């Protein structure tokens, strides 16, 4: 009997095909909801802890100010480039908030806000984009992997780390973030497949902001939703409104808990929108209309949450002012740190290529040292 | 002293590493139940369990990417790529992450990963089973690239690779897997040292991996022509042992570099340039190269014409301007 001879509608769990082919599983529980989950504006929101909602708000305000200040620093030449997450702040802060201290975050290049929300100082989170170093923070101290620029290549790292932690008996979940374009990469698929097979405690957060630089999702994927991609790997897919901070927190918390409890990895697709261009070097007017941007501005995550909190009577003008004040303090700290010139040591280029420099690198370091000495003499 | 094949020495090295360090984990395609297509991991899953010697899905980038995450958590993964040409899907993980992670994190995230890759021709392999891919890896800063040519080095170099806190691309000359020699497990010198396998006076052959036995055979045959050849086994392409190589070349004043890989942009070009830069006034002739042709690896029935053989090596030695 070949696969093609299989009778239609063969019952699940029958003796055919034989064991080595693996048990067939019912895909229904893995399928995402047809519509992205929303919480704000529904009765579910009333059941949430008001203090959690206020904390989400404070962090959103900080996040928005962080994006604005980083963009300004780029215009002032203090950052080489900045891929803003303006409009995606709910995804960013929720990803950081749902993790325990011992969990790990594996961010992509647009996710410095998630990194900062995890406790890394902005000046350390942004060294890659400032250009003074490839990477700024201690990954092990913060349990935050370096920003990954090659798309989705950090996803298998998250799987491997989560797998290793489980081998050691440690309670660790890894959460990795990928964009809609990144879901086309082979490493994304291999990571989902490995995570499924190893039953690794990993959460894959896809921030679907509609565009991979200029290419819209319609040209990127024919999948019903990106969350459906989970099902082919035996993983649960969830679909959530990425601009609804309460929904993001709810879905990601459940996903992390699902992974932590040993029930397997989860793929979460957050439907969101990048209100700014891809980076400051991009011209978004070439590929999207002002009307589209305006429509999404009406669904600004900060606006949605603030409206809800005000209507529910959970914040007042004083709370709003306090959040804004904290944001101004963050922006002032960023300005102070980024307007100071970074200290650069050219000879450090050779220090960490290997545990011990090779004889060849020692020779080259000596050459550079001589050049630096000659430069100093000439001055 | 008992005898062993290179394959058995590698298997012993893996077993000893697993036994001595609980952080060592093997992962790859068919490495568990089957023991690897070349049986290098034979018996390890049975002795150490399926988690320590893990059968993975068939996806090389996934294997290496998973190993990166495992190393970030403190494990010491040993990855098997089934064949040279099957390692290419993992190239991005290797170049963009494995090679760079220590450097980009200023030493905070070292990746002690060993990537074992059977390489080279000479076994009648069909297309995609005989590549010599060392130049790609040797060109990538942040990787160590080593290749054993003897049974003893198979053990010692693999133990050194696994013990290294840096990523090591460990290239196994697959046509030497079944070569036999006396064997007692012993460490070798730290990674990065070449060794003079044969001391001569006329000219020096610089080689590594699968070409070492060919060069030793050529050196024996050369005696009939009145040449007494030195043979240097590089063992490590990165770091490169300029000291041993240059001493051996200066002692004879003539040198030929021998490897299976295509010559253009190959490791032999780097070696020839380094020797020329450092030993020019000791040289009686230009450094020559004997390499595979600049062609995709040939079909098995034609591979003997591509691979450097004794005659081609002796022809090169004959061209080292002896008449002056």
Tab-separated table of C-alpha atoms in Angstrom, chain B:
chain	number	residue	atom	x	y	z
B	1	UNK	CA	49.830	-1.242	21.697
B	2	UNK	CA	46.631	-2.175	19.873
B	3	UNK	CA	45.588	-0.944	16.445
B	4	UNK	CA	42.557	1.098	15.449
B	5	UNK	CA	41.095	2.805	12.421
B	6	UNK	CA	40.670	6.568	12.264
B	7	UNK	CA	36.914	5.998	12.573
B	8	UNK	CA	37.429	4.013	15.781
B	9	UNK	CA	39.792	6.644	17.192
B	10	UNK	CA	37.207	9.359	16.555
B	11	UNK	CA	34.523	7.205	18.158
B	12	UNK	CA	36.754	6.670	21.207
B	13	UNK	CA	37.388	10.416	21.457
B	14	UNK	CA	33.657	11.167	21.423
B	15	UNK	CA	32.952	8.488	24.011
B	16	UNK	CA	35.692	9.729	26.321
B	17	UNK	CA	34.485	13.328	25.969
B	18	UNK	CA	30.895	12.323	26.779
B	19	UNK	CA	32.097	10.310	29.768
B	20	UNK	CA	34.341	13.007	31.221
B	21	UNK	CA	32.136	16.067	30.716
B	22	UNK	CA	28.358	15.959	31.253
B	23	UNK	CA	28.039	19.173	29.240
B	24	UNK	CA	29.172	17.467	26.020
B	25	UNK	CA	26.211	16.653	23.753
B	26	UNK	CA	26.277	15.184	20.261
B	27	UNK	CA	23.588	16.082	17.753
B	28	UNK	CA	23.086	15.435	14.062
B	29	UNK	CA	21.343	13.367	11.432
B	30	UNK	CA	21.433	9.613	12.056
B	31	UNK	CA	23.985	9.927	14.870
B	32	UNK	CA	21.828	8.088	17.418
B	33	UNK	CA	20.312	4.721	16.629
B	34	UNK	CA	22.323	4.234	13.448
B	35	UNK	CA	25.616	5.506	14.857
B	36	UNK	CA	26.184	7.841	11.906
B	37	UNK	CA	26.478	6.906	8.243
B	38	UNK	CA	30.213	6.403	8.817
B	39	UNK	CA	29.596	4.858	12.289
B	40	UNK	CA	31.657	7.534	14.028
B	41	UNK	CA	29.011	7.780	16.779
B	42	UNK	CA	28.423	4.033	16.903
B	43	UNK	CA	27.197	2.860	20.298
B	44	UNK	CA	27.184	6.307	21.904
B	45	UNK	CA	23.397	6.703	22.088
B	46	UNK	CA	23.173	3.249	23.636
B	47	UNK	CA	25.787	4.077	26.273
B	48	UNK	CA	24.943	7.714	27.011
B	49	UNK	CA	21.270	7.871	26.094
B	50	UNK	CA	19.375	9.431	23.210
B	51	UNK	CA	19.620	12.963	24.658
B	52	UNK	CA	23.429	12.971	24.820
B	53	UNK	CA	23.618	11.640	21.259
B	54	UNK	CA	20.558	13.139	19.640
B	55	UNK	CA	18.969	12.155	16.333
B	56	UNK	CA	17.759	15.471	14.949
B	57	UNK	CA	15.426	16.423	12.138
B	58	UNK	CA	17.118	16.653	8.769
B	59	UNK	CA	18.016	20.334	8.681
B	60	UNK	CA	21.598	21.481	8.986
B	61	UNK	CA	20.901	25.139	9.818
B	62	UNK	CA	18.484	23.940	12.476
B	63	UNK	CA	21.065	21.556	13.897
B	64	UNK	CA	23.781	24.175	14.132
B	65	UNK	CA	21.370	26.905	15.257
B	66	UNK	CA	20.082	24.648	18.021
B	67	UNK	CA	23.673	23.924	19.020
B	68	UNK	CA	24.288	27.682	19.295
B	69	UNK	CA	21.442	28.007	21.794
B	70	UNK	CA	22.683	24.980	23.725
B	71	UNK	CA	26.174	26.473	23.904
B	72	UNK	CA	24.726	29.800	25.056
B	73	UNK	CA	23.255	27.919	28.012
B	74	UNK	CA	26.617	26.374	28.882
B	75	UNK	CA	26.593	23.048	27.045
B	76	UNK	CA	29.403	21.903	24.764
B	77	UNK	CA	27.695	20.623	21.609
B	78	UNK	CA	29.409	18.409	19.064
B	79	UNK	CA	27.559	18.637	15.762
B	80	UNK	CA	27.866	16.148	12.935
B	81	UNK	CA	27.273	17.312	9.394
B	82	UNK	CA	26.675	14.155	7.421
B	83	UNK	CA	28.754	15.123	4.366
B	84	UNK	CA	30.841	18.105	3.288
B	85	UNK	CA	28.327	19.368	0.741
B	86	UNK	CA	25.403	18.808	3.125
B	87	UNK	CA	26.930	21.325	5.535
B	88	UNK	CA	26.208	24.278	3.246
B	89	UNK	CA	22.679	24.938	4.542
B	90	UNK	CA	24.321	25.646	7.917
B	91	UNK	CA	26.730	28.152	6.401
B	92	UNK	CA	24.816	31.225	7.551
B	93	UNK	CA	24.608	29.982	11.133
B	94	UNK	CA	28.306	29.168	10.988
B	95	UNK	CA	29.481	32.470	9.498
B	96	UNK	CA	26.972	34.908	10.979
B	97	UNK	CA	26.627	33.477	14.483
B	98	UNK	CA	29.034	30.675	15.403
B	99	UNK	CA	32.125	32.486	14.150
B	100	UNK	CA	31.106	35.911	15.478
B	101	UNK	CA	29.283	35.447	18.771
B	102	UNK	CA	32.348	35.710	21.011
B	103	UNK	CA	33.591	38.777	19.169
B	104	UNK	CA	30.287	40.633	18.979
B	105	UNK	CA	29.628	40.090	22.688
B	106	UNK	CA	33.193	41.058	23.701
B	107	UNK	CA	33.834	37.600	25.064
B	108	UNK	CA	30.614	37.267	27.069
B	109	UNK	CA	29.076	34.544	24.908
B	110	UNK	CA	31.768	32.122	23.780
B	111	UNK	CA	30.461	29.214	21.718
B	112	UNK	CA	32.412	26.015	22.404
B	113	UNK	CA	30.912	24.071	19.497
B	114	UNK	CA	32.682	21.371	17.499
B	115	UNK	CA	31.386	20.945	13.954
B	116	UNK	CA	32.475	17.594	12.567
B	117	UNK	CA	32.402	17.383	8.776
B	118	UNK	CA	33.503	14.351	6.722
B	119	UNK	CA	35.220	15.829	3.675
B	120	UNK	CA	37.163	15.124	0.521
B	121	UNK	CA	37.024	12.533	-2.228
B	122	UNK	CA	38.589	9.203	-2.944
B	123	UNK	CA	35.722	6.957	-1.832
B	124	UNK	CA	33.789	6.888	-5.088
B	125	UNK	CA	31.095	9.144	-3.724
B	126	UNK	CA	28.455	10.461	-6.073
B	127	UNK	CA	27.886	14.165	-6.601
B	128	UNK	CA	27.764	16.304	-3.408
B	129	UNK	CA	29.615	13.678	-1.350
B	130	UNK	CA	33.267	14.569	-1.997
B	131	UNK	CA	33.739	18.324	-1.558
B	132	UNK	CA	36.792	19.859	0.043
B	133	UNK	CA	35.208	22.916	1.642
B	134	UNK	CA	38.022	23.992	3.952
B	135	UNK	CA	38.732	27.301	2.206
B	136	UNK	CA	35.248	28.621	3.052
B	137	UNK	CA	35.821	27.926	6.727
B	138	UNK	CA	39.469	28.969	6.857
B	139	UNK	CA	38.451	32.317	5.319
B	140	UNK	CA	36.060	32.992	8.213
B	141	UNK	CA	37.592	34.768	11.229
B	142	UNK	CA	36.427	33.323	14.526
B	143	UNK	CA	36.589	29.671	13.504
B	144	UNK	CA	39.362	27.206	14.141
B	145	UNK	CA	39.766	24.769	11.273
B	146	UNK	CA	41.593	21.511	11.928
B	147	UNK	CA	41.931	18.226	10.090
B	148	UNK	CA	43.601	15.039	11.291
B	149	UNK	CA	45.524	12.789	8.936
B	150	UNK	CA	46.549	10.039	11.350
B	151	UNK	CA	44.728	7.744	13.761
B	152	UNK	CA	46.450	9.307	16.763
B	153	UNK	CA	45.588	12.834	15.645
B	154	UNK	CA	42.007	11.749	15.057
B	155	UNK	CA	41.716	11.140	18.761
B	156	UNK	CA	43.924	13.917	20.063
B	157	UNK	CA	42.707	16.691	17.807
B	158	UNK	CA	39.058	15.830	18.376
B	159	UNK	CA	39.534	15.911	22.134
B	160	UNK	CA	41.296	19.270	21.780
B	161	UNK	CA	38.489	20.570	19.555
B	162	UNK	CA	35.791	19.586	22.044
B	163	UNK	CA	37.801	21.061	24.917
B	164	UNK	CA	38.320	24.338	23.033
B	165	UNK	CA	36.286	27.325	24.195
B	166	UNK	CA	36.121	28.472	20.571
B	167	UNK	CA	34.140	26.928	17.718
B	168	UNK	CA	36.161	24.370	15.791
B	169	UNK	CA	35.392	23.093	12.305
B	170	UNK	CA	36.724	19.560	12.477
B	171	UNK	CA	37.258	18.196	8.973
B	172	UNK	CA	37.478	14.419	8.809
B	173	UNK	CA	39.165	13.006	5.699
B	174	UNK	CA	36.585	10.370	4.910
B	175	UNK	CA	38.852	8.289	2.728
B	176	UNK	CA	41.138	7.798	5.743
B	177	UNK	CA	38.313	6.621	8.037
B	178	UNK	CA	39.351	3.007	7.497
B	179	UNK	CA	43.119	3.577	7.628
B	180	UNK	CA	44.628	1.590	10.468
B	181	UNK	CA	47.507	2.313	12.799
B	182	UNK	CA	48.771	1.615	16.278
B	183	UNK	CA	46.618	3.550	18.713
B	184	UNK	CA	46.675	4.523	22.355
B	185	UNK	CA	44.351	7.424	23.278
B	186	UNK	CA	46.542	10.405	24.063
B	187	UNK	CA	46.231	14.180	23.876
B	188	UNK	CA	48.041	16.064	21.135
B	189	UNK	CA	49.611	19.472	21.362
B	190	UNK	CA	47.205	22.421	21.545
B	191	UNK	CA	45.356	23.229	18.334
B	192	UNK	CA	47.521	25.229	15.956
B	193	UNK	CA	50.700	23.178	15.664
B	194	UNK	CA	51.876	21.513	12.475
B	195	UNK	CA	54.099	18.461	12.601
B	196	UNK	CA	56.970	17.313	10.378
B	197	UNK	CA	56.066	13.765	9.347
B	198	UNK	CA	59.181	13.147	7.300
B	199	UNK	CA	62.469	14.985	7.538
B	200	UNK	CA	64.264	15.492	4.220
B	201	UNK	CA	66.839	17.745	2.619
B	202	UNK	CA	65.767	18.353	-1.015
B	203	UNK	CA	62.317	19.945	-0.877
B	204	UNK	CA	59.343	20.259	1.465
B	205	UNK	CA	55.801	19.053	0.793
B	206	UNK	CA	53.210	21.051	2.760
B	207	UNK	CA	49.935	19.192	3.099
B	208	UNK	CA	47.077	18.128	5.373
B	209	UNK	CA	44.256	15.643	5.805
B	210	UNK	CA	43.615	13.178	2.980
B	211	UNK	CA	46.696	14.241	1.020
B	212	UNK	CA	49.190	13.341	3.762
B	213	UNK	CA	49.455	9.616	2.879
B	214	UNK	CA	49.793	10.552	-0.811
B	215	UNK	CA	52.663	12.918	0.007
B	216	UNK	CA	54.405	10.334	2.167
B	217	UNK	CA	54.095	7.847	-0.682
B	218	UNK	CA	55.475	10.437	-3.091
B	219	UNK	CA	58.392	11.070	-0.752
B	220	UNK	CA	59.240	7.355	-0.787
B	221	UNK	CA	58.993	7.233	-4.573
B	222	UNK	CA	61.134	10.372	-4.842
B	223	UNK	CA	64.100	8.553	-3.387
B	224	UNK	CA	64.494	6.775	-6.739
B	225	UNK	CA	64.918	10.215	-8.360
B	226	UNK	CA	67.518	11.207	-5.805
B	227	UNK	CA	65.252	13.577	-3.879
B	228	UNK	CA	64.940	13.446	-0.112
B	229	UNK	CA	61.637	15.173	0.682
B	230	UNK	CA	60.333	16.657	3.908
B	231	UNK	CA	56.614	16.278	4.535
B	232	UNK	CA	54.772	18.678	6.840
B	233	UNK	CA	51.286	17.798	8.124
B	234	UNK	CA	49.600	21.130	8.873
B	235	UNK	CA	46.829	19.626	11.080
B	236	UNK	CA	45.446	23.105	11.749
B	237	UNK	CA	44.593	25.579	8.972
B	238	UNK	CA	43.434	28.199	11.497
B	239	UNK	CA	45.479	29.068	13.430
B	240	UNK	CA	48.296	28.534	10.972
B	241	UNK	CA	51.689	27.353	12.195
B	242	UNK	CA	53.974	29.723	10.262
B	243	UNK	CA	56.862	28.789	12.514
B	244	UNK	CA	56.980	25.054	11.761
B	245	UNK	CA	56.154	25.559	8.083
B	246	UNK	CA	58.783	28.222	7.516
B	247	UNK	CA	61.473	26.305	9.394
B	248	UNK	CA	60.789	23.240	7.248
B	249	UNK	CA	60.850	25.266	4.020
B	250	UNK	CA	64.015	27.180	4.913
B	251	UNK	CA	65.766	23.873	5.665
B	252	UNK	CA	65.235	22.644	2.061
B	253	UNK	CA	64.808	25.863	0.064
B	254	UNK	CA	62.031	24.397	-2.068
B	255	UNK	CA	58.343	23.775	-1.366
B	256	UNK	CA	55.216	22.281	-2.903
B	257	UNK	CA	51.765	22.696	-1.360
B	258	UNK	CA	49.433	19.740	-1.889
B	259	UNK	CA	45.678	19.572	-1.314
B	260	UNK	CA	42.579	18.049	-2.899
B	261	UNK	CA	40.514	21.230	-3.003
B	262	UNK	CA	40.460	23.397	-6.121
B	263	UNK	CA	43.514	25.619	-6.328
B	264	UNK	CA	42.021	29.017	-7.168
B	265	UNK	CA	41.432	30.960	-3.966
B	266	UNK	CA	42.257	27.835	-2.012
B	267	UNK	CA	44.168	27.289	1.200
B	268	UNK	CA	47.251	26.404	-0.865
B	269	UNK	CA	47.320	29.911	-2.304
B	270	UNK	CA	47.417	31.342	1.202
B	271	UNK	CA	50.160	28.942	2.240
B	272	UNK	CA	52.264	29.696	-0.854
B	273	UNK	CA	51.894	33.426	-0.257
B	274	UNK	CA	52.841	33.145	3.414
B	275	UNK	CA	55.919	31.053	2.583
B	276	UNK	CA	56.948	33.484	-0.144
B	277	UNK	CA	56.529	36.477	2.191
B	278	UNK	CA	58.549	34.889	4.970
B	279	UNK	CA	61.127	32.663	3.252
B	280	UNK	CA	61.878	34.465	-0.027
B	281	UNK	CA	65.627	34.642	0.445
B	282	UNK	CA	65.780	30.963	1.368
B	283	UNK	CA	63.921	29.809	-1.728
B	284	UNK	CA	65.667	28.368	-4.768
B	285	UNK	CA	62.405	28.098	-6.713
B	286	UNK	CA	58.877	29.477	-6.624
B	287	UNK	CA	56.488	27.663	-4.299
B	288	UNK	CA	54.319	25.381	-6.427
B	289	UNK	CA	50.866	24.011	-5.797
B	290	UNK	CA	49.414	20.614	-6.584
B	291	UNK	CA	45.668	20.777	-6.101
B	292	UNK	CA	42.401	19.555	-7.493
B	293	UNK	CA	41.416	21.197	-10.777
B	294	UNK	CA	39.160	24.257	-10.746
B	295	UNK	CA	36.144	22.137	-11.573
B	296	UNK	CA	33.173	20.845	-9.614
B	297	UNK	CA	34.157	17.548	-8.039
B	298	UNK	CA	34.069	14.917	-10.787
B	299	UNK	CA	31.918	11.803	-11.038
B	300	UNK	CA	33.398	8.837	-9.157
B	301	UNK	CA	34.706	7.077	-12.263
B	302	UNK	CA	36.793	10.151	-13.101
B	303	UNK	CA	37.850	11.336	-9.653
B	304	UNK	CA	41.345	9.800	-9.810
B	305	UNK	CA	42.219	12.277	-12.569
B	306	UNK	CA	41.222	15.182	-10.327
B	307	UNK	CA	42.824	14.164	-7.051
B	308	UNK	CA	46.512	14.977	-6.563
B	309	UNK	CA	48.435	11.730	-6.954
B	310	UNK	CA	52.036	10.649	-6.525
B	311	UNK	CA	52.982	11.313	-10.144
B	312	UNK	CA	51.542	14.813	-10.178
B	313	UNK	CA	53.371	15.625	-6.960
B	314	UNK	CA	56.659	14.273	-8.343
B	315	UNK	CA	56.149	16.255	-11.556
B	316	UNK	CA	55.838	19.387	-9.435
B	317	UNK	CA	58.959	18.509	-7.470
B	318	UNK	CA	60.766	18.060	-10.816
B	319	UNK	CA	59.817	21.619	-11.759
B	320	UNK	CA	61.517	23.152	-8.711
B	321	UNK	CA	64.426	24.517	-10.834
B	322	UNK	CA	67.011	21.912	-9.886
B	323	UNK	CA	69.309	22.626	-12.861
B	324	UNK	CA	70.726	25.976	-11.684
